Amino acid sequence: MSEIQITRIAADDESALLTWNDVMRTAYTEGRTAAWWRSAETTLTQFAHPRPGGQDIALMGRLGEEIIGGAEISLSPDTPTDIELGVLSVHRRRGFGTALAEAAAQFLGHDDRSSAIVQTETYCPAGVAFARAHGMSIGNAEHRLLLDLPAYLEADANRYKDSGASTVVPVIREDPDFSVTSWIGACPEDVLESWTQLREQMDEDVPVGDLTRSATHASTAAIRSHEERMEGQGWTLVSSMAHVGDLAVGYTEIMVSAHDPQIVIQEDTLVDRAFRGRGIGRALKVANLRQLPAVAATASAEWVQTYTATDNEPMLALNRDLGFAIADTMTALEKKVDQNCQ
């Protein structure tokens, strides 16, 4: 086997980062339907302005002059270290993934940004087998679902023209017991405290299977920092919140990239356990989807992508009813690292 040469890309080497990002995109999305990968602009901003206290590391693998794969290591003291490996399909099963994994491991445990927990994600049985062979254990599985956005929006509009079943999306019933407020961009100041509380609750409630749950640090300051960071990377946040009286009981959020809007990202949806089963989650999702035409970038959007735990039957049922279909399944794996041995 020819020996792979692995080098770290400087955070300010824009040309190399863009080449690396393209290789990772190809390795990650090849053979999959409408699989999202971050844009070139987002990548450059991410490496130029890392998360507070965190660090992103990009590794490039070459055979001679040919680039055959890469790795990304996301370090943070407060969350598990995330490692993503990508090898182009024609170069797989030749030991290059192992070489990249070993190179990535060299960055663990050397400073206070490195967690003792390492996680990764994969979308195929071969990826699961590879990770398990390197000491990782399966922690969680989520279906990746896709919604045909133009078809959904057309059906949603046509509901009012034809009371027949022109769409599976139900009309949001008028419910005097809850209300939905929606906005685009930064969270309005008058609901920021409620929004922060819901985000804290999501950190505690989101299903993670057997994965280590990240420490939660939601605060109004963290929310504003996140909003600024997303705006800097070209994202528009589209949000809706539900109230019962003065109590915030649920929220949902969508992210739209100005640089690559073909796939719109459905992020979290949460309804307080005490208020589930009343159609609040459906109302939130439908209200938020109806905001998308107001975001200019969505004029060229084709899909909404979301993830749902494979055992979260209520949310899977809701997503199916809205028109989402399973595209593939993400398996998350984890292992603990002996930092004293690095």
Coordinates of N, CA and C in Angstrom, one line a residue, residues 29-253:
T29 N -21.1 12.9 1.1 CA -22.4 12.9 0.5 C -22.6 11.9 -0.7
E30 N -21.5 11.3 -1.2 CA -21.5 10.5 -2.4 C -22.5 9.3 -2.2
G31 N -23.4 9.2 -3.2 CA -24.4 8.1 -3.1 C -25.6 8.3 -2.2
R32 N -25.7 9.5 -1.6 CA -26.8 9.8 -0.7 C -27.7 10.8 -1.4
T33 N -29.0 10.8 -1.0 CA -29.9 11.7 -1.6 C -30.0 13.0 -0.8
A34 N -29.7 14.1 -1.5 CA -29.8 15.5 -0.9 C -29.2 15.6 0.5
A35 N -28.0 15.1 0.6 CA -27.3 15.2 1.9 C -26.6 16.6 2.0
W36 N -26.9 17.3 3.1 CA -26.3 18.6 3.3 C -24.9 18.5 3.7
W37 N -24.1 19.5 3.2 CA -22.7 19.8 3.7 C -22.6 21.3 3.7
R38 N -21.8 21.8 4.6 CA -21.6 23.2 4.8 C -21.0 23.8 3.5
S39 N -21.3 25.1 3.3 CA -20.8 25.8 2.1 C -19.4 26.3 2.3
A40 N -18.8 26.7 1.2 CA -17.4 27.2 1.3 C -17.3 28.4 2.2
E41 N -18.3 29.3 2.1 CA -18.3 30.5 2.9 C -18.4 30.2 4.4
T42 N -19.3 29.3 4.7 CA -19.4 28.9 6.1 C -18.2 28.3 6.7
T43 N -17.5 27.5 5.8 CA -16.3 26.8 6.3 C -15.2 27.8 6.6
L44 N -15.0 28.8 5.7 CA -14.0 29.8 5.9 C -14.3 30.6 7.2
T45 N -15.5 31.0 7.4 CA -15.9 31.7 8.6 C -15.7 30.9 9.8
Q46 N -16.1 29.6 9.8 CA -15.9 28.7 10.9 C -14.5 28.6 11.4
F47 N -13.6 28.5 10.5 CA -12.2 28.4 10.9 C -11.5 29.7 11.2
A48 N -12.0 30.8 10.6 CA -11.5 32.1 11.0 C -12.0 32.6 12.3
H49 N -13.2 32.1 12.7 CA -13.8 32.6 14.0 C -14.3 31.4 14.7
P50 N -13.4 30.6 15.4 CA -13.9 29.4 16.1 C -14.8 29.7 17.3
R51 N -15.5 28.7 17.7 CA -16.4 28.9 18.9 C -15.6 29.3 20.1
P52 N -16.2 30.1 20.9 CA -15.4 30.5 22.1 C -14.9 29.3 22.9
G53 N -13.6 29.3 23.2 CA -13.1 28.2 23.9 C -12.8 26.9 23.1
G54 N -13.2 26.9 21.8 CA -13.1 25.7 21.0 C -12.1 25.9 19.9
Q55 N -11.8 24.8 19.2 CA -10.9 24.8 18.1 C -11.3 23.8 17.1
D56 N -11.2 24.1 15.8 CA -11.5 23.2 14.7 C -10.2 22.9 14.0
I57 N -9.9 21.7 13.7 CA -8.7 21.2 13.0 C -9.0 20.5 11.8
A58 N -8.4 20.8 10.7 CA -8.6 20.2 9.4 C -7.4 19.4 9.0
L59 N -7.5 18.1 8.7 CA -6.4 17.3 8.2 C -6.6 16.9 6.7
M60 N -5.6 16.9 5.9 CA -5.7 16.5 4.5 C -4.8 15.3 4.3
G61 N -5.4 14.3 3.6 CA -4.6 13.1 3.2 C -4.3 13.1 1.7
R62 N -3.1 12.8 1.4 CA -2.6 12.7 0.0 C -1.9 11.5 -0.3
L63 N -2.0 11.0 -1.5 CA -1.1 10.0 -2.1 C -0.4 10.7 -3.2
G64 N 0.9 11.1 -2.9 CA 1.6 11.9 -3.9 C 0.9 13.3 -4.0
E65 N 0.5 13.7 -5.2 CA -0.2 14.9 -5.3 C -1.7 14.8 -5.3
E66 N -2.2 13.6 -5.2 CA -3.6 13.3 -5.2 C -4.2 13.4 -3.8
I67 N -5.2 14.2 -3.7 CA -5.9 14.3 -2.4 C -7.0 13.1 -2.3
I68 N -6.9 12.3 -1.3 CA -7.8 11.2 -1.2 C -8.7 11.2 0.0
G69 N -8.6 12.1 0.9 CA -9.5 12.2 2.0 C -9.1 13.2 3.0
G70 N -9.7 13.2 4.1 CA -9.4 14.2 5.2 C -10.1 13.9 6.5
A71 N -9.9 14.7 7.5 CA -10.5 14.5 8.8 C -10.7 15.9 9.4
E72 N -11.7 16.0 10.2 CA -12.0 17.2 11.0 C -12.2 16.9 12.4
I73 N -11.5 17.6 13.3 CA -11.6 17.5 14.7 C -12.1 18.7 15.3
S74 N -13.2 18.6 16.1 CA -13.8 19.8 16.7 C -13.6 19.6 18.2
L75 N -12.7 20.5 18.8 CA -12.4 20.4 20.2 C -13.1 21.4 21.0
S76 N -13.6 21.0 22.2 CA -14.2 21.9 23.2 C -14.1 21.3 24.5
P77 N -13.9 22.1 25.6 CA -13.8 21.5 26.9 C -15.1 21.1 27.5
D78 N -16.2 21.6 26.9 CA -17.5 21.4 27.5 C -18.4 20.4 26.8
T79 N -17.9 19.9 25.6 CA -18.7 18.9 24.9 C -17.7 17.9 24.4
P80 N -18.3 16.7 24.0 CA -17.4 15.6 23.5 C -16.7 16.1 22.2
T81 N -15.5 15.6 22.1 CA -14.7 15.9 20.9 C -15.3 15.2 19.7
D82 N -15.6 15.9 18.6 CA -16.2 15.3 17.4 C -15.1 15.1 16.4
I83 N -15.0 13.9 15.8 CA -14.1 13.6 14.8 C -14.9 13.0 13.6
E84 N -14.7 13.7 12.4 CA -15.3 13.2 11.2 C -14.2 12.8 10.2
L85 N -14.3 11.6 9.6 CA -13.3 11.1 8.6 C -14.0 11.0 7.3
G86 N -13.3 11.3 6.2 CA -13.8 11.1 4.9 C -12.7 10.6 4.0
V87 N -13.0 9.5 3.3 CA -12.1 9.0 2.3 C -12.9 8.8 1.0
L88 N -12.3 9.3 -0.1 CA -13.0 9.1 -1.4 C -13.2 7.7 -1.7
S89 N -14.4 7.4 -2.3 CA -14.8 6.0 -2.5 C -13.8 5.1 -3.2
V90 N -13.1 5.6 -4.2 CA -12.1 4.8 -4.9 C -10.9 4.4 -4.1
H91 N -10.7 5.1 -2.9 CA -9.5 4.8 -2.1 C -9.9 4.1 -0.8
R92 N -11.1 3.6 -0.6 CA -11.5 3.0 0.6 C -11.0 1.6 0.7
R93 N -11.0 1.1 2.0 CA -10.6 -0.3 2.3 C -9.1 -0.6 1.9
R94 N -8.3 0.5 2.1 CA -6.9 0.3 1.9 C -6.1 0.9 3.1
G95 N -6.8 1.1 4.2 CA -6.1 1.5 5.4 C -5.9 3.0 5.6
F96 N -6.4 3.8 4.6 CA -6.3 5.2 4.7 C -7.1 5.8 5.8
G97 N -8.3 5.2 6.0 CA -9.2 5.7 7.1 C -8.5 5.5 8.4
T98 N -7.9 4.4 8.6 CA -7.2 4.1 9.9 C -6.0 5.1 10.1
A99 N -5.3 5.4 9.0 CA -4.2 6.4 9.1 C -4.7 7.8 9.5
L100 N -5.9 8.2 8.9 CA -6.4 9.5 9.3 C -6.9 9.4 10.7
A101 N -7.5 8.3 11.2 CA -8.0 8.2 12.5 C -6.8 8.3 13.5
E102 N -5.7 7.7 13.2 CA -4.6 7.8 14.1 C -4.0 9.2 14.1
A103 N -4.0 9.8 13.0 CA -3.5 11.2 12.9 C -4.4 12.1 13.8
A104 N -5.7 11.9 13.7 CA -6.6 12.7 14.4 C -6.5 12.5 15.9
A105 N -6.1 11.3 16.3 CA -6.0 11.0 17.7 C -4.8 11.7 18.4
Q106 N -3.9 12.1 17.6 CA -2.7 12.8 18.1 C -3.1 14.2 18.7
F107 N -4.3 14.7 18.3 CA -4.7 16.0 18.8 C -5.5 15.9 20.1
L108 N -5.7 14.8 20.6 CA -6.6 14.6 21.8 C -5.7 14.6 23.0
G109 N -6.2 15.3 24.0 CA -5.6 15.3 25.3 C -4.4 16.2 25.5
H110 N -4.1 17.1 24.5 CA -2.9 17.9 24.7 C -3.2 19.3 25.3
D111 N -4.4 19.7 25.3 CA -4.7 21.0 26.0 C -6.1 20.9 26.6
D112 N -6.5 22.0 27.3 CA -7.8 21.9 28.1 C -9.0 22.0 27.2
R113 N -8.8 22.1 25.9 CA -10.0 22.2 25.0 C -10.4 20.8 24.6
S114 N -9.6 19.8 24.9 CA -9.9 18.4 24.5 C -10.7 17.6 25.5
S115 N -11.9 17.2 25.2 CA -12.7 16.3 26.0 C -12.1 14.9 26.1
A116 N -12.4 14.2 27.1 CA -12.0 12.8 27.3 C -13.0 11.9 26.5
I117 N -14.1 12.5 26.0 CA -15.1 11.7 25.2 C -15.0 12.1 23.7
V118 N -14.9 11.1 22.9 CA -14.8 11.3 21.4 C -16.1 10.7 20.8
Q119 N -16.7 11.4 19.9 CA -17.9 10.9 19.2 C -17.7 11.1 17.7
T120 N -18.4 10.3 16.9 CA -18.4 10.4 15.5 C -19.8 10.0 15.0
E121 N -20.0 10.3 13.7 CA -21.3 9.9 13.0 C -21.0 9.2 11.7
T122 N -21.9 8.2 11.3 CA -21.7 7.6 10.1 C -23.1 7.2 9.5
Y123 N -23.1 7.0 8.2 CA -24.4 6.7 7.6 C -24.5 5.4 6.9
C124 N -23.5 4.5 7.1 CA -23.5 3.2 6.4 C -22.9 2.1 7.3
P125 N -23.3 0.9 7.1 CA -22.8 -0.2 7.9 C -21.3 -0.3 7.9
A126 N -20.6 0.0 6.8 CA -19.2 -0.1 6.8 C -18.6 1.0 7.7
G127 N -19.2 2.1 7.8 CA -18.7 3.2 8.7 C -18.9 2.7 10.2
V128 N -20.0 2.1 10.5 CA -20.2 1.6 11.9 C -19.2 0.5 12.2
A129 N -18.9 -0.4 11.3 CA -17.9 -1.4 11.5 C -16.5 -0.8 11.7
F130 N -16.2 0.2 10.9 CA -14.9 0.8 11.1 C -14.8 1.5 12.5
A131 N -15.8 2.2 12.9 CA -15.7 2.9 14.2 C -15.6 1.9 15.3
R132 N -16.4 0.8 15.2 CA -16.4 -0.2 16.3 C -15.0 -0.9 16.3
A133 N -14.4 -1.1 15.2 CA -13.1 -1.7 15.2 C -12.1 -0.8 15.8
H134 N -12.4 0.5 15.9 CA -11.4 1.4 16.6 C -11.9 1.7 18.0
G135 N -12.7 0.8 18.6 CA -13.0 0.9 20.0 C -14.2 1.8 20.4
M136 N -15.0 2.1 19.4 CA -16.2 3.0 19.6 C -17.4 2.1 19.8
S137 N -18.4 2.6 20.6 CA -19.6 1.9 20.8 C -20.8 2.7 20.3
I138 N -21.8 2.0 19.7 CA -23.0 2.7 19.2 C -23.7 3.3 20.4
G139 N -24.0 4.6 20.2 CA -24.7 5.4 21.3 C -26.1 5.8 20.9
N140 N -26.3 6.1 19.6 CA -27.7 6.6 19.2 C -27.8 6.4 17.7
A141 N -29.1 6.4 17.3 CA -29.4 6.3 15.9 C -30.5 7.2 15.6
E142 N -30.4 8.0 14.5 CA -31.5 8.9 14.1 C -31.7 8.8 12.6
H143 N -33.0 8.8 12.2 CA -33.3 8.8 10.8 C -33.1 10.2 10.3
R144 N -32.5 10.3 9.1 CA -32.5 11.6 8.4 C -33.7 11.7 7.4
L145 N -34.5 12.7 7.6 CA -35.7 12.8 6.8 C -35.7 14.0 5.9
L146 N -36.3 13.9 4.7 CA -36.4 15.0 3.8 C -37.9 15.3 3.4
L147 N -38.1 16.6 3.3 CA -39.4 17.1 2.8 C -39.2 17.8 1.5
D148 N -40.0 17.5 0.5 CA -40.0 18.2 -0.8 C -40.6 19.6 -0.5
L149 N -39.8 20.6 -0.3 CA -40.3 21.9 0.1 C -41.3 22.6 -0.9
P150 N -40.9 22.7 -2.2 CA -41.8 23.3 -3.1 C -43.2 22.6 -3.2
A151 N -43.2 21.3 -3.1 CA -44.5 20.5 -3.2 C -45.2 20.8 -1.9
Y152 N -44.6 20.8 -0.7 CA -45.2 21.1 0.5 C -45.9 22.5 0.5
L153 N -45.1 23.5 0.1 CA -45.7 24.9 0.1 C -46.8 25.0 -0.9
E154 N -46.8 24.3 -2.0 CA -47.9 24.4 -3.0 C -49.1 23.7 -2.4
A155 N -48.9 22.6 -1.8 CA -50.0 21.9 -1.2 C -50.6 22.7 0.0
D156 N -49.8 23.3 0.8 CA -50.3 24.1 1.9 C -51.1 25.3 1.4
A157 N -50.7 25.9 0.3 CA -51.5 27.0 -0.3 C -52.8 26.5 -0.9
N158 N -52.7 25.3 -1.5 CA -53.9 24.8 -2.2 C -55.0 24.3 -1.3
R159 N -54.6 24.1 0.0 CA -55.7 23.7 1.0 C -56.8 24.6 1.0
Y160 N -56.5 25.9 0.9 CA -57.6 26.9 1.0 C -58.4 27.0 -0.3
K161 N -57.9 26.5 -1.4 CA -58.7 26.6 -2.6 C -59.6 25.3 -2.8
D162 N -59.2 24.3 -2.2 CA -59.9 23.0 -2.4 C -60.0 22.3 -1.0
S163 N -61.2 22.2 -0.5 CA -61.3 21.6 0.8 C -61.2 20.1 0.8
G164 N -61.0 19.5 -0.4 CA -60.7 18.1 -0.5 C -59.3 17.8 -0.1
A165 N -59.0 16.6 0.0 CA -57.6 16.2 0.5 C -56.5 16.4 -0.5
S166 N -56.3 17.7 -0.8 CA -55.2 18.0 -1.7 C -53.8 17.9 -1.1
T167 N -53.8 17.8 0.2 CA -52.6 17.7 1.0 C -52.8 16.9 2.3
V168 N -51.8 16.3 2.8 CA -51.9 15.5 4.0 C -51.7 16.5 5.2
V169 N -51.3 17.7 4.9 CA -51.1 18.7 6.0 C -52.4 19.2 6.5
P170 N -52.7 19.0 7.8 CA -54.0 19.5 8.3 C -54.0 21.0 8.6
V171 N -55.1 21.6 8.6 CA -55.3 22.9 9.0 C -55.0 23.1 10.5
I172 N -54.3 24.1 10.9 CA -54.1 24.3 12.3 C -55.4 24.8 12.9
R173 N -55.9 24.0 13.8 CA -57.2 24.4 14.4 C -57.0 25.6 15.3
E174 N -58.1 26.4 15.4 CA -58.1 27.5 16.3 C -58.2 26.9 17.7
D175 N -57.2 27.2 18.6 CA -57.1 26.7 19.9 C -57.0 27.8 20.9
P176 N -58.0 28.1 21.7 CA -57.9 29.2 22.6 C -56.9 29.0 23.7
D177 N -56.4 27.7 23.8 CA -55.5 27.4 24.9 C -54.1 27.6 24.6
F178 N -53.7 27.8 23.4 CA -52.3 28.1 23.1 C -52.2 29.0 21.9
S179 N -51.1 29.7 21.8 CA -50.8 30.6 20.7 C -49.4 30.4 20.2
V180 N -49.2 30.8 18.9 CA -47.9 30.6 18.3 C -47.4 32.0 17.8
T181 N -46.2 32.3 18.2 CA -45.5 33.5 17.8 C -44.3 33.2 16.9
S182 N -44.2 33.8 15.7 CA -43.1 33.5 14.8 C -42.3 34.7 14.5
W183 N -41.0 34.5 14.1 CA -40.1 35.6 13.7 C -39.0 35.0 12.9
I184 N -38.3 35.9 12.2 CA -37.2 35.6 11.3 C -36.0 36.5 11.8
G185 N -34.9 35.8 12.1 CA -33.7 36.5 12.6 C -33.5 36.3 14.1
A186 N -33.0 37.3 14.7 CA -32.7 37.2 16.1 C -34.0 37.2 16.9
C187 N -33.9 36.5 18.1 CA -35.1 36.4 18.9 C -35.5 37.7 19.5
P188 N -36.8 38.1 19.4 CA -37.2 39.4 19.9 C -36.9 39.5 21.4
E189 N -36.5 40.7 21.9 CA -36.1 40.9 23.3 C -37.2 40.5 24.2
D190 N -38.5 40.7 23.9 CA -39.5 40.5 24.9 C -39.8 39.0 25.1
V191 N -39.3 38.1 24.3 CA -39.5 36.7 24.5 C -38.1 36.0 24.7
L192 N -37.0 36.7 24.8 CA -35.7 36.1 24.9 C -35.6 35.2 26.1
E193 N -36.1 35.7 27.3 CA -36.0 34.9 28.5 C -36.7 33.5 28.3
S194 N -37.9 33.6 27.8 CA -38.6 32.3 27.5 C -37.9 31.4 26.5
W195 N -37.4 32.0 25.5 CA -36.6 31.3 24.5 C -35.4 30.6 25.1
T196 N -34.7 31.3 26.0 CA -33.6 30.7 26.6 C -34.0 29.5 27.5
Q197 N -35.0 29.7 28.3 CA -35.5 28.6 29.1 C -35.9 27.4 28.3
L198 N -36.5 27.6 27.2 CA -36.9 26.4 26.3 C -35.6 25.7 25.8
R199 N -34.6 26.5 25.4 CA -33.4 25.9 24.9 C -32.7 25.1 26.0
E200 N -32.7 25.6 27.2 CA -32.2 24.9 28.3 C -32.9 23.5 28.5
Q201 N -34.2 23.6 28.4 CA -35.0 22.4 28.5 C -34.7 21.4 27.4
M202 N -34.5 21.9 26.2 CA -34.1 21.0 25.0 C -32.8 20.3 25.3
D203 N -31.9 21.0 25.8 CA -30.6 20.4 26.1 C -30.7 19.3 27.1
E204 N -31.7 19.3 28.0 CA -31.9 18.3 29.0 C -32.8 17.2 28.4
D205 N -33.7 17.5 27.5 CA -34.7 16.5 27.0 C -34.4 15.8 25.7
V206 N -33.5 16.4 24.9 CA -33.2 15.8 23.6 C -32.7 14.4 23.7
P207 N -33.3 13.4 22.9 CA -32.9 12.0 23.1 C -31.5 11.9 22.5
V208 N -30.6 11.3 23.4 CA -29.2 11.0 22.9 C -28.8 9.6 23.1
G209 N -29.8 8.7 23.4 CA -29.5 7.3 23.6 C -28.5 7.1 24.7
D210 N -27.4 6.3 24.3 CA -26.4 6.0 25.3 C -25.2 7.0 25.2
L211 N -25.3 8.0 24.4 CA -24.2 9.0 24.2 C -24.1 9.8 25.5
T212 N -22.9 10.3 25.8 CA -22.7 11.3 26.9 C -23.4 12.6 26.5
R213 N -24.3 13.0 27.5 CA -25.0 14.3 27.2 C -24.1 15.5 27.5
S214 N -24.0 16.4 26.6 CA -23.2 17.6 26.8 C -23.6 18.4 27.9
A215 N -22.7 19.1 28.5 CA -23.0 20.1 29.6 C -23.8 21.2 28.9
T216 N -24.8 21.7 29.6 CA -25.6 22.7 29.1 C -25.2 24.1 29.6
H217 N -25.2 25.1 28.7 CA -24.7 26.4 29.1 C -25.6 27.5 28.4
A218 N -26.9 27.1 28.2 CA -27.8 28.1 27.6 C -28.0 29.3 28.5
S219 N -27.9 30.5 28.0 CA -28.1 31.7 28.7 C -28.5 32.7 27.6
T220 N -29.0 33.9 28.0 CA -29.4 34.9 27.1 C -28.1 35.3 26.3
A221 N -27.0 35.4 27.0 CA -25.8 35.8 26.3 C -25.3 34.8 25.3
A222 N -25.4 33.5 25.7 CA -25.1 32.4 24.8 C -26.0 32.4 23.5
I223 N -27.3 32.7 23.8 CA -28.2 32.8 22.6 C -27.8 33.9 21.7
R224 N -27.5 35.1 22.2 CA -27.1 36.2 21.3 C -25.8 35.9 20.6
S225 N -24.8 35.2 21.3 CA -23.6 34.9 20.7 C -23.8 33.9 19.6
H226 N -24.7 32.9 19.8 CA -25.0 31.9 18.7 C -25.6 32.6 17.5
E227 N -26.5 33.5 17.8 CA -27.2 34.3 16.7 C -26.2 35.0 15.8
E228 N -25.3 35.7 16.5 CA -24.3 36.5 15.8 C -23.3 35.6 15.0
R229 N -23.0 34.4 15.6 CA -22.1 33.5 14.9 C -22.8 32.9 13.7
M230 N -24.1 32.5 13.8 CA -24.8 32.0 12.6 C -25.0 33.1 11.5
E231 N -25.3 34.3 11.9 CA -25.4 35.4 10.9 C -24.1 35.6 10.2
G232 N -23.0 35.5 10.9 CA -21.7 35.7 10.3 C -21.3 34.6 9.3
Q233 N -21.9 33.4 9.5 CA -21.7 32.3 8.6 C -22.7 32.2 7.5
G234 N -23.6 33.2 7.5 CA -24.6 33.3 6.4 C -25.9 32.6 6.6
W235 N -26.2 32.3 7.9 CA -27.5 31.6 8.2 C -28.5 32.6 8.6
T236 N -29.8 32.3 8.1 CA -30.9 33.0 8.6 C -31.7 32.0 9.5
L237 N -32.0 32.5 10.7 CA -32.8 31.7 11.7 C -34.3 32.0 11.6
V238 N -35.1 30.9 11.5 CA -36.5 31.0 11.3 C -37.2 30.3 12.5
S239 N -37.9 31.0 13.3 CA -38.3 30.5 14.6 C -39.8 30.7 14.9
S240 N -40.3 29.8 15.7 CA -41.7 29.9 16.2 C -41.7 29.4 17.7
M241 N -42.5 30.0 18.5 CA -42.7 29.6 19.9 C -44.1 29.6 20.3
A242 N -44.5 28.6 21.1 CA -45.8 28.4 21.6 C -46.0 28.8 23.0
H243 N -47.1 29.5 23.3 CA -47.4 29.9 24.7 C -48.8 29.3 25.1
V244 N -48.9 28.9 26.3 CA -50.2 28.7 26.9 C -50.3 29.8 28.0
G245 N -51.2 30.7 27.8 CA -51.2 31.9 28.6 C -49.9 32.6 28.5
D246 N -49.3 32.9 29.6 CA -48.0 33.5 29.6 C -46.8 32.5 29.7
L247 N -47.1 31.2 29.7 CA -46.1 30.2 29.8 C -45.6 29.7 28.4
A248 N -44.3 29.8 28.2 CA -43.7 29.3 26.9 C -43.6 27.8 27.1
V249 N -44.2 27.0 26.1 CA -44.3 25.6 26.2 C -43.7 24.8 25.1
G250 N -43.2 25.5 24.1 CA -42.6 24.8 23.0 C -42.0 25.8 21.9
Y251 N -41.1 25.2 21.1 CA -40.5 26.0 20.1 C -40.0 25.1 18.9
T252 N -39.7 25.7 17.8 CA -39.1 25.1 16.7 C -38.2 26.1 16.0
E253 N -37.2 25.6 15.3 CA -36.3 26.5 14.6 C -35.8 25.8 13.3

